[in-house]
Tab-separated table of C-alpha atoms in Angstrom:
chain	number	residue	atom	x	y	z
A	2	MET	CA	134.191	108.126	109.223
A	3	GLU	CA	131.906	109.758	106.671
A	4	MET	CA	129.851	107.541	104.387
A	5	SER	CA	132.041	106.694	101.396
A	6	ASN	CA	132.693	103.908	98.922
A	7	LEU	CA	131.848	100.568	100.495
A	8	LYS	CA	135.266	99.125	99.639
A	9	ALA	CA	136.981	101.908	101.571
A	10	ILE	CA	135.183	101.096	104.842
A	11	GLU	CA	137.399	99.106	107.164
A	12	TRP	CA	136.128	96.134	109.167
A	13	GLY	CA	134.371	97.329	112.321
A	14	ALA	CA	134.385	101.006	111.336
A	15	GLU	CA	131.694	103.398	112.530
A	16	ILE	CA	130.329	105.384	109.609
A	17	CYS	CA	128.398	108.649	109.771
A	18	LEU	CA	125.190	108.810	107.746
A	19	PRO	CA	123.384	112.009	106.677
A	20	THR	CA	120.023	112.903	108.169
A	21	SER	CA	117.080	111.167	106.495
A	22	ARG	CA	114.946	114.302	106.312
A	23	PRO	CA	115.817	115.239	102.685
A	24	LEU	CA	114.388	111.872	101.616
A	25	ALA	CA	110.919	113.319	102.274
A	26	TYR	CA	111.113	114.815	98.763
A	27	SER	CA	111.811	111.456	97.113
A	28	PRO	CA	109.779	108.241	96.685
A	29	HIS	CA	110.657	107.505	100.328
A	30	LEU	CA	107.826	109.952	101.151
A	31	VAL	CA	105.267	107.319	100.126
A	32	GLY	CA	103.837	105.583	103.175
A	33	GLY	CA	106.272	107.544	105.314
A	34	ARG	CA	104.431	106.801	108.556
A	35	TYR	CA	104.823	103.047	108.185
A	36	PRO	CA	106.618	101.978	111.408
A	37	CYS	CA	110.338	101.341	111.771
A	38	ARG	CA	111.491	102.095	108.261
A	39	SER	CA	115.128	101.294	107.619
A	40	VAL	CA	117.743	103.898	106.710
A	41	ALA	CA	117.884	104.434	102.944
A	42	TYR	CA	121.502	105.526	102.832
A	43	VAL	CA	122.772	102.040	103.665
A	44	PRO	CA	121.379	100.245	100.576
A	45	ARG	CA	122.340	103.332	98.542
A	46	LEU	CA	125.952	103.019	99.725
A	47	ILE	CA	126.003	99.310	98.924
A	48	LEU	CA	124.455	99.689	95.481
A	49	GLU	CA	126.538	102.679	94.414
A	50	SER	CA	129.631	100.612	95.210
A	51	SER	CA	128.456	97.546	93.275
A	52	ALA	CA	129.365	96.228	89.842
A	53	SER	CA	129.856	98.824	87.129
A	54	ASP	CA	127.316	97.133	84.853
A	55	LYS	CA	124.168	97.973	86.818
A	56	SER	CA	121.906	96.453	84.157
A	57	GLU	CA	123.081	93.013	85.236
A	58	LEU	CA	122.298	93.550	88.932
A	59	THR	CA	119.419	91.646	90.515
A	60	ILE	CA	118.503	92.646	94.068
A	61	LEU	CA	116.498	90.853	96.769
A	62	ASP	CA	115.022	92.166	99.999
A	63	PRO	CA	113.470	89.207	101.867
A	64	PHE	CA	112.056	91.501	104.577
A	65	MET	CA	110.855	94.179	102.177
A	66	GLY	CA	108.632	96.125	104.560
A	67	SER	CA	107.498	99.362	102.934
A	68	GLY	CA	110.249	99.299	100.321
A	69	THR	CA	113.265	101.326	101.460
A	70	THR	CA	115.761	99.005	99.782
A	71	ALA	CA	113.563	98.594	96.699
A	72	ILE	CA	113.364	102.356	96.123
A	73	GLU	CA	117.147	102.549	96.011
A	74	ALA	CA	117.560	99.292	94.081
A	75	SER	CA	115.047	100.273	91.397
A	76	ARG	CA	117.448	102.952	90.167
A	77	PHE	CA	120.379	100.550	89.884
A	78	ALA	CA	119.086	97.048	89.170
A	79	ARG	CA	117.413	95.301	86.262
A	80	LYS	CA	115.299	93.179	88.623
A	81	VAL	CA	114.221	93.847	92.213
A	82	PHE	CA	112.718	90.923	94.120
A	83	GLY	CA	110.738	91.392	97.307
A	84	ILE	CA	109.195	89.209	100.011
A	85	GLU	CA	106.815	90.703	102.574
A	86	VAL	CA	104.027	89.323	104.768
A	87	ASP	CA	102.058	92.562	105.271
A	88	PRO	CA	99.815	93.515	102.302
A	89	TYR	CA	99.760	97.188	103.341
A	90	ALA	CA	103.568	97.300	103.258
A	91	ARG	CA	103.534	95.549	99.869
A	92	LEU	CA	101.186	98.208	98.508
A	93	ILE	CA	103.387	101.055	99.757
A	94	ALA	CA	106.511	99.414	98.338
A	95	THR	CA	104.797	98.813	95.000
A	96	VAL	CA	103.625	102.411	94.638
A	97	SER	CA	106.940	103.916	95.721
A	98	THR	CA	108.909	101.938	93.111
A	99	THR	CA	106.585	101.536	90.110
A	100	ARG	CA	107.773	103.272	86.946
A	101	HIS	CA	105.314	105.678	85.257
A	102	ASN	CA	105.748	107.363	81.899
A	103	ASN	CA	104.900	111.045	81.333
A	104	ARG	CA	101.426	110.262	80.013
A	105	GLU	CA	100.577	108.210	83.078
A	106	LEU	CA	101.884	110.927	85.397
A	107	SER	CA	99.796	113.558	83.622
A	108	LYS	CA	96.709	111.380	83.983
A	109	LEU	CA	97.322	111.020	87.724
A	110	GLU	CA	97.578	114.799	88.012
A	111	VAL	CA	94.184	115.218	86.342
A	112	LEU	CA	92.628	112.493	88.471
A	113	ILE	CA	93.722	114.153	91.711
A	114	LYS	CA	91.456	117.122	90.964
A	115	GLU	CA	88.605	115.002	89.618
A	116	ILE	CA	88.589	112.678	92.630
A	117	GLU	CA	88.768	115.537	95.110
A	118	GLU	CA	85.887	117.465	93.512
A	119	ALA	CA	83.625	114.455	93.000
A	120	ALA	CA	84.185	113.241	96.569
A	121	LYS	CA	82.509	116.333	98.037
A	122	SER	CA	79.123	115.396	96.628
A	123	ILE	CA	79.310	111.679	95.816
A	124	SER	CA	77.039	109.272	97.671
A	125	PRO	CA	79.230	107.185	100.008
A	126	ASP	CA	79.393	103.471	99.207
A	127	VAL	CA	79.008	101.761	102.595
A	128	SER	CA	80.497	98.549	101.188
A	129	LEU	CA	83.837	100.383	101.093
A	130	GLU	CA	83.814	101.175	104.813
A	131	PRO	CA	86.594	99.522	106.857
A	132	ASN	CA	85.966	96.037	108.204
A	133	LEU	CA	87.437	96.602	111.652
A	134	LYS	CA	85.713	96.199	114.983
A	135	ASN	CA	84.830	99.535	116.646
A	136	VAL	CA	86.552	101.533	113.909
A	137	GLU	CA	84.033	104.367	114.421
A	138	TYR	CA	85.610	105.060	117.821
A	139	TRP	CA	88.601	106.662	116.117
A	140	PHE	CA	86.693	109.166	113.932
A	141	ASP	CA	84.097	111.875	114.265
A	142	GLU	CA	80.978	111.412	112.163
A	143	GLU	CA	81.855	114.035	109.551
A	144	ASN	CA	85.327	112.692	108.814
A	145	TYR	CA	84.143	109.085	108.797
A	146	THR	CA	81.553	109.977	106.143
A	147	ASN	CA	84.004	112.059	104.134
A	148	LEU	CA	86.627	109.327	104.188
A	149	THR	CA	84.040	106.935	102.795
A	150	ARG	CA	83.114	109.514	100.143
A	151	LEU	CA	86.754	109.961	99.174
A	152	LYS	CA	87.343	106.233	98.903
A	153	THR	CA	84.130	105.899	96.862
A	154	SER	CA	85.388	108.595	94.496
A	155	ILE	CA	88.755	106.858	94.132
A	156	PHE	CA	87.057	103.604	93.114
A	157	ALA	CA	84.713	105.436	90.755
A	158	HIS	CA	87.473	107.309	88.911
A	159	THR	CA	90.345	104.817	88.724
A	160	GLN	CA	91.129	101.512	87.145
A	161	SER	CA	92.496	98.704	89.296
A	162	GLY	CA	96.274	98.514	89.140
A	163	LYS	CA	98.793	101.364	89.080
A	164	GLN	CA	96.201	104.168	89.196
A	165	ARG	CA	94.144	102.843	92.078
A	166	ASP	CA	97.179	101.690	94.035
A	167	PHE	CA	98.594	105.210	93.890
A	168	PHE	CA	95.423	106.833	95.201
A	169	LEU	CA	94.750	104.234	97.880
A	170	THR	CA	98.274	104.695	99.235
A	171	ALA	CA	97.862	108.482	99.332
A	172	PHE	CA	94.449	107.937	100.951
A	173	GLY	CA	96.069	105.732	103.587
A	174	ASP	CA	98.497	108.518	104.432
A	175	ILE	CA	95.726	110.888	105.563
A	176	ILE	CA	93.881	108.431	107.828
A	177	ARG	CA	95.828	109.170	111.012
A	178	ALA	CA	95.641	112.938	110.494
A	179	CYS	CA	91.872	112.759	109.981
A	180	SER	CA	91.310	110.528	113.009
A	181	LYS	CA	91.181	111.278	116.722
A	182	ALA	CA	94.353	109.214	117.206
A	183	GLU	CA	97.486	111.008	118.345
A	184	ARG	CA	99.906	111.523	115.424
A	185	GLN	CA	103.091	111.567	117.503
A	186	SER	CA	102.669	107.960	118.607
A	187	LEU	CA	103.353	104.970	116.366
A	188	LYS	CA	100.531	103.037	117.997
A	189	PRO	CA	97.051	104.600	117.705
A	190	TYR	CA	95.560	105.975	120.879
A	191	ILE	CA	93.366	108.940	121.802
A	192	SER	CA	94.967	111.270	124.327
A	193	THR	CA	92.686	112.546	127.077
A	194	LYS	CA	95.264	115.138	128.140
A	195	TYR	CA	95.959	116.705	124.747
A	196	ILE	CA	92.755	116.788	122.746
A	197	LYS	CA	93.446	116.514	119.049
A	198	THR	CA	91.418	118.272	116.359
A	199	PRO	CA	91.219	115.907	113.372
A	200	LYS	CA	92.234	117.402	110.016
A	201	PRO	CA	89.538	117.900	107.333
A	202	VAL	CA	89.554	114.971	104.899
A	203	PHE	CA	89.434	116.768	101.566
A	204	GLN	CA	91.973	119.366	102.647
A	205	GLU	CA	94.455	116.670	103.683
A	206	PHE	CA	93.962	114.741	100.446
A	207	ALA	CA	94.502	117.894	98.384
A	208	LYS	CA	97.786	118.398	100.223
A	209	ILE	CA	99.228	114.872	100.208
A	210	ALA	CA	98.242	113.564	96.739
A	211	PRO	CA	100.285	116.153	94.750
A	212	ARG	CA	103.252	115.499	97.026
A	213	TYR	CA	102.965	111.783	96.285
A	214	LEU	CA	102.817	112.507	92.561
A	215	ASN	CA	105.921	114.666	92.742
A	216	ALA	CA	107.720	111.994	94.772
A	217	ILE	CA	107.090	109.111	92.362
A	218	SER	CA	107.736	111.174	89.222
A	219	THR	CA	111.447	110.372	89.475
A	220	ASN	CA	110.628	106.684	89.032
A	221	ARG	CA	110.299	107.238	85.274
A	222	ASN	CA	114.118	107.025	85.218
A	223	ASN	CA	114.248	103.714	87.112
A	224	LEU	CA	116.094	100.825	85.543
A	225	SER	CA	113.567	98.308	86.865
A	226	LYS	CA	109.877	98.534	85.987
A	227	ALA	CA	108.410	97.360	89.293
A	228	ILE	CA	109.077	95.037	92.228
A	229	ILE	CA	108.841	91.336	91.427
A	230	TRP	CA	107.069	89.819	94.412
A	231	ALA	CA	108.575	86.436	95.230
A	232	GLY	CA	106.333	85.468	98.121
A	233	GLU	CA	105.216	86.414	101.617
A	234	ASP	CA	107.327	84.081	103.755
A	235	ALA	CA	110.954	85.121	104.333
A	236	THR	CA	111.735	81.640	105.665
A	237	ASN	CA	110.536	79.677	102.626
A	238	PHE	CA	111.478	80.740	99.092
A	239	ASP	CA	113.911	79.854	96.321
A	240	LEU	CA	114.970	82.208	93.520
A	241	LYS	CA	117.405	79.624	92.132
A	242	ASN	CA	120.667	81.587	91.977
A	243	GLU	CA	119.050	84.636	90.378
A	244	VAL	CA	120.175	87.247	92.929
A	245	SER	CA	123.369	89.335	92.780
A	246	ILE	CA	122.932	91.101	96.123
A	247	ALA	CA	120.440	90.719	98.969
A	248	ILE	CA	119.928	93.646	101.356
A	249	SER	CA	117.528	93.538	104.269
A	250	SER	CA	116.730	94.763	107.747
A	251	PRO	CA	114.965	91.916	109.598
A	252	PRO	CA	112.461	92.648	112.371
A	253	TYR	CA	113.685	92.934	115.931
A	254	ILE	CA	112.958	90.304	118.576
A	255	ASN	CA	109.448	90.871	119.973
A	256	ALA	CA	109.894	94.611	119.617
A	257	MET	CA	107.096	96.187	117.606
A	258	ASP	CA	103.490	95.268	116.927
A	259	TYR	CA	103.436	96.551	113.354
A	260	THR	CA	99.849	95.507	112.760
A	261	ARG	CA	98.543	97.558	115.666
A	262	CYS	CA	100.460	100.602	114.431
A	263	ILE	CA	98.865	100.533	110.986
A	264	LYS	CA	95.483	98.947	111.700
A	265	LEU	CA	93.474	102.101	110.940
A	266	GLU	CA	95.230	102.781	107.635
A	267	SER	CA	95.208	99.139	106.584
A	268	SER	CA	91.511	98.694	107.311
A	269	TRP	CA	90.513	101.827	105.409
A	270	ILE	CA	92.441	101.043	102.240
A	271	GLY	CA	91.242	97.433	102.333
A	272	THR	CA	94.444	95.516	103.038
A	273	GLY	CA	93.427	94.393	106.508
A	274	ASN	CA	90.601	93.437	108.847
A	275	ASP	CA	90.570	91.952	112.344
A	276	ASP	CA	91.306	88.408	111.142
A	277	SER	CA	93.917	89.216	108.490
A	278	LEU	CA	95.796	91.653	110.750
A	279	ARG	CA	95.982	88.961	113.417
A	280	ASN	CA	97.350	86.545	110.827
A	281	VAL	CA	100.014	89.027	109.687
A	282	LYS	CA	101.101	89.580	113.285
A	283	THR	CA	101.387	85.836	113.900
A	284	ASN	CA	103.605	85.376	110.841
A	285	GLN	CA	106.078	88.185	111.530
A	286	LEU	CA	109.525	87.118	112.699
A	287	GLY	CA	110.314	88.026	116.265
A	288	GLU	CA	106.728	87.611	117.468
A	289	ASN	CA	105.977	85.457	120.497
A	290	ALA	CA	103.615	83.294	118.412
A	291	ARG	CA	106.532	82.071	116.263
A	292	GLN	CA	107.499	79.716	119.111
A	293	ARG	CA	104.796	77.363	117.818
A	294	THR	CA	106.208	77.075	114.285
A	295	ALA	CA	109.978	77.585	114.574
A	296	ALA	CA	112.030	74.398	114.846
A	297	PRO	CA	115.475	75.146	116.334
A	298	ASP	CA	118.070	72.419	115.822
A	299	GLU	CA	120.547	71.303	118.471
A	300	GLN	CA	123.371	73.446	117.088
A	301	LEU	CA	121.184	76.565	117.203
A	302	VAL	CA	119.974	75.851	120.737
A	303	LYS	CA	123.593	75.570	121.919
A	304	LEU	CA	124.435	78.866	120.193
A	305	CYS	CA	121.534	80.594	121.933
A	306	GLU	CA	122.458	79.075	125.301
A	307	LYS	CA	126.004	80.358	124.876
A	308	ASN	CA	124.903	83.923	124.062
A	309	PHE	CA	121.845	84.478	126.249
A	310	GLY	CA	121.188	81.281	128.186
A	311	SER	CA	120.765	83.200	131.459
A	312	LEU	CA	117.537	84.669	130.051
A	313	LEU	CA	115.894	81.245	130.368
A	314	ASP	CA	115.859	81.549	134.167
A	315	ILE	CA	114.672	85.166	134.068
A	316	ASP	CA	111.899	84.932	131.459
A	317	LYS	CA	111.321	81.545	129.806
A	318	SER	CA	108.741	82.857	127.312
A	319	ARG	CA	110.958	85.633	126.004
A	320	TYR	CA	113.912	83.249	125.869
A	321	GLN	CA	111.881	80.905	123.677
A	322	THR	CA	110.772	83.851	121.509
A	323	ALA	CA	114.409	84.797	120.960
A	324	VAL	CA	115.375	81.206	120.108
A	325	ALA	CA	112.477	81.037	117.635
A	326	PHE	CA	113.660	84.300	116.038
A	327	PHE	CA	117.120	82.890	115.370
A	328	ALA	CA	115.625	79.613	114.132
A	329	ASP	CA	113.589	81.626	111.632
A	330	MET	CA	116.663	83.658	110.676
A	331	LYS	CA	118.534	80.419	109.979
A	332	LYS	CA	115.763	79.393	107.572
A	333	ASN	CA	115.975	82.821	105.967
A	334	LEU	CA	119.748	82.593	105.577
A	335	ILE	CA	119.418	79.170	103.925
A	336	CYS	CA	116.853	80.559	101.460
A	337	VAL	CA	118.954	83.622	100.623
A	338	GLU	CA	122.114	81.524	100.195
A	339	ARG	CA	120.213	79.288	97.778
A	340	SER	CA	118.926	82.338	95.855
A	341	LEU	CA	122.252	84.155	95.498
A	342	LYS	CA	124.601	83.721	92.580
A	343	ARG	CA	128.006	82.333	93.508
A	344	GLY	CA	130.008	85.109	95.155
A	345	GLY	CA	126.870	87.130	95.870
A	346	THR	CA	126.495	88.954	99.181
A	347	TYR	CA	123.689	89.216	101.717
A	348	PHE	CA	123.861	92.500	103.628
A	349	VAL	CA	121.965	92.160	106.909
A	350	ILE	CA	121.199	95.371	108.828
A	351	VAL	CA	120.160	94.881	112.439
A	352	GLY	CA	120.516	96.355	115.906
A	353	ASN	CA	121.085	94.331	119.034
A	354	SER	CA	118.166	93.748	121.386
A	355	LYS	CA	118.010	94.118	125.143
A	356	ILE	CA	115.607	91.721	126.850
A	357	ARG	CA	114.990	91.976	130.570
A	358	GLY	CA	118.226	93.929	130.886
A	359	LEU	CA	120.255	91.323	128.989
A	360	GLU	CA	122.020	92.407	125.797
A	361	ILE	CA	121.408	89.992	122.913
A	362	PRO	CA	124.276	90.259	120.355
A	363	THR	CA	121.908	89.753	117.437
A	364	HIS	CA	124.359	90.583	114.664
A	365	GLU	CA	127.047	88.251	115.997
A	366	ILE	CA	124.610	85.360	116.391
A	367	ILE	CA	123.242	85.871	112.870
A	368	ALA	CA	126.777	85.977	111.473
A	369	GLU	CA	127.679	82.709	113.228
A	370	ILE	CA	124.539	81.042	111.886
A	371	ALA	CA	125.352	82.363	108.409
A	372	VAL	CA	128.799	80.783	108.446
A	373	SER	CA	127.217	77.440	109.374
A	374	VAL	CA	124.971	77.490	106.277
A	375	GLY	CA	127.587	78.421	103.678
A	376	PHE	CA	128.418	82.116	104.016
A	377	SER	CA	131.639	83.818	104.998
A	378	TRP	CA	131.437	86.996	107.101
A	379	ASP	CA	133.048	89.328	104.584
A	380	ARG	CA	132.236	92.894	105.730
A	381	TYR	CA	131.178	94.631	108.909
A	382	PHE	CA	130.524	98.256	109.900
A	383	TYR	CA	127.997	100.098	112.031
A	384	TYR	CA	126.363	103.492	112.479
A	385	LYS	CA	124.491	105.441	115.113
A	386	ILE	CA	120.851	106.151	114.324
A	387	LYS	CA	120.244	109.876	113.948
A	388	ASP	CA	116.515	110.056	113.267
A	389	HIS	CA	114.822	107.920	115.874
A	390	ARG	CA	111.549	107.891	113.972
A	391	THR	CA	113.298	105.053	112.099
A	392	SER	CA	114.133	103.110	115.257
A	393	ILE	CA	112.029	101.275	117.765
A	394	PRO	CA	111.083	103.127	120.973
A	395	ARG	CA	110.306	100.485	123.594
A	396	GLY	CA	110.247	102.482	126.825
A	397	THR	CA	111.337	100.390	129.796
A	398	ARG	CA	111.394	97.223	127.668
A	399	GLY	CA	114.793	97.871	126.110
A	400	GLY	CA	114.893	101.537	125.157
A	401	LYS	CA	115.693	102.910	121.753
A	402	ILE	CA	117.948	101.105	119.329
A	403	GLU	CA	120.949	103.445	119.210
A	404	VAL	CA	123.246	101.511	116.843
A	405	GLU	CA	122.651	99.336	113.809
A	406	HIS	CA	125.178	96.831	112.481
A	407	VAL	CA	125.719	96.028	108.799
A	408	MET	CA	127.085	92.585	107.964
A	409	GLY	CA	128.200	91.537	104.507
A	410	LEU	CA	127.737	87.756	104.239
A	411	LYS	CA	129.293	86.332	101.066
A	412	LYS	CA	128.121	83.115	99.458
A	413	ASN	CA	131.083	80.740	99.198
């Protein structure tokens, strides 16, 4: 069925979503190359079907990522809370949702030209170079110098806060294009078969910055002023019954090394170095390293044994990674349940995973855990992913995620 009012969608229905391509002209453009972005039409559908008094809505995304849910929620809700471990994703989400008035937008327009012109002759500040081992490998000498000049100009012409965040995010968007790294791959690598010609730095900045400005200009009509960051750990927070609706797309089980995908951009804009990127990776749900910190209880272990116990004999490490993922999701569900107002709903958007050929019914396991911590499974529908740039290509390790499930979990 076509996407319609949420209340009209029957349990278990397959809905048809529009293509995401028109969103490239909205705030969803900002940080558009951040890996595995969720589909914006799902939170839009949920929010458009919510209470008539939007000014009373408070929204939470405990796996905020680069802000897909927040962009939609900022138009509808008085408060938008976010939790996210990756500082680069937090920056993108902040810029794509922050409200600017007309004076501020006009100032950004002037600064685009000033920064671009000054960068061509400014002396590069070497202290602003990326702190990443062997980063020079990815850039030719001219572009490396010009990127440093451009960043120097940004710092020289902007104040910390909304202005600088805007320009650093636009700056981050040109890094891959100006590098030797292949643009068609999420993970950075230099192809020896297809030699890439890096784009000129100043030309790329002159192209992307005005597009960013146009994209965020619609935020002046947002109901909320900016994201309220409520922490970095999706398994440990408490918003004390402040939240009307939670909407989130958790990470997949051991599926994507986000930090590797964005290491060049993150290092250049200053949100990551070798040590901090390693720390972000370790703290992302679904990562193998979470085995050391997750603490599955007996009930959860039995649930995992029932659903994918045969994986233990095939691949013990990946079995333990999957168990740790669901242990972390149980902690998350407890935190969200505690943060929701009575009768509030947590919409969880997730695809199933295939590990060593074994299908893991992720959405069903999460729903069963949710019921055990105080939710009722109130709604369920699914959709096929149209634009696979939003899914997770994993080659022979599970293939693309073709379907995503949406569960409405209501606080009792």
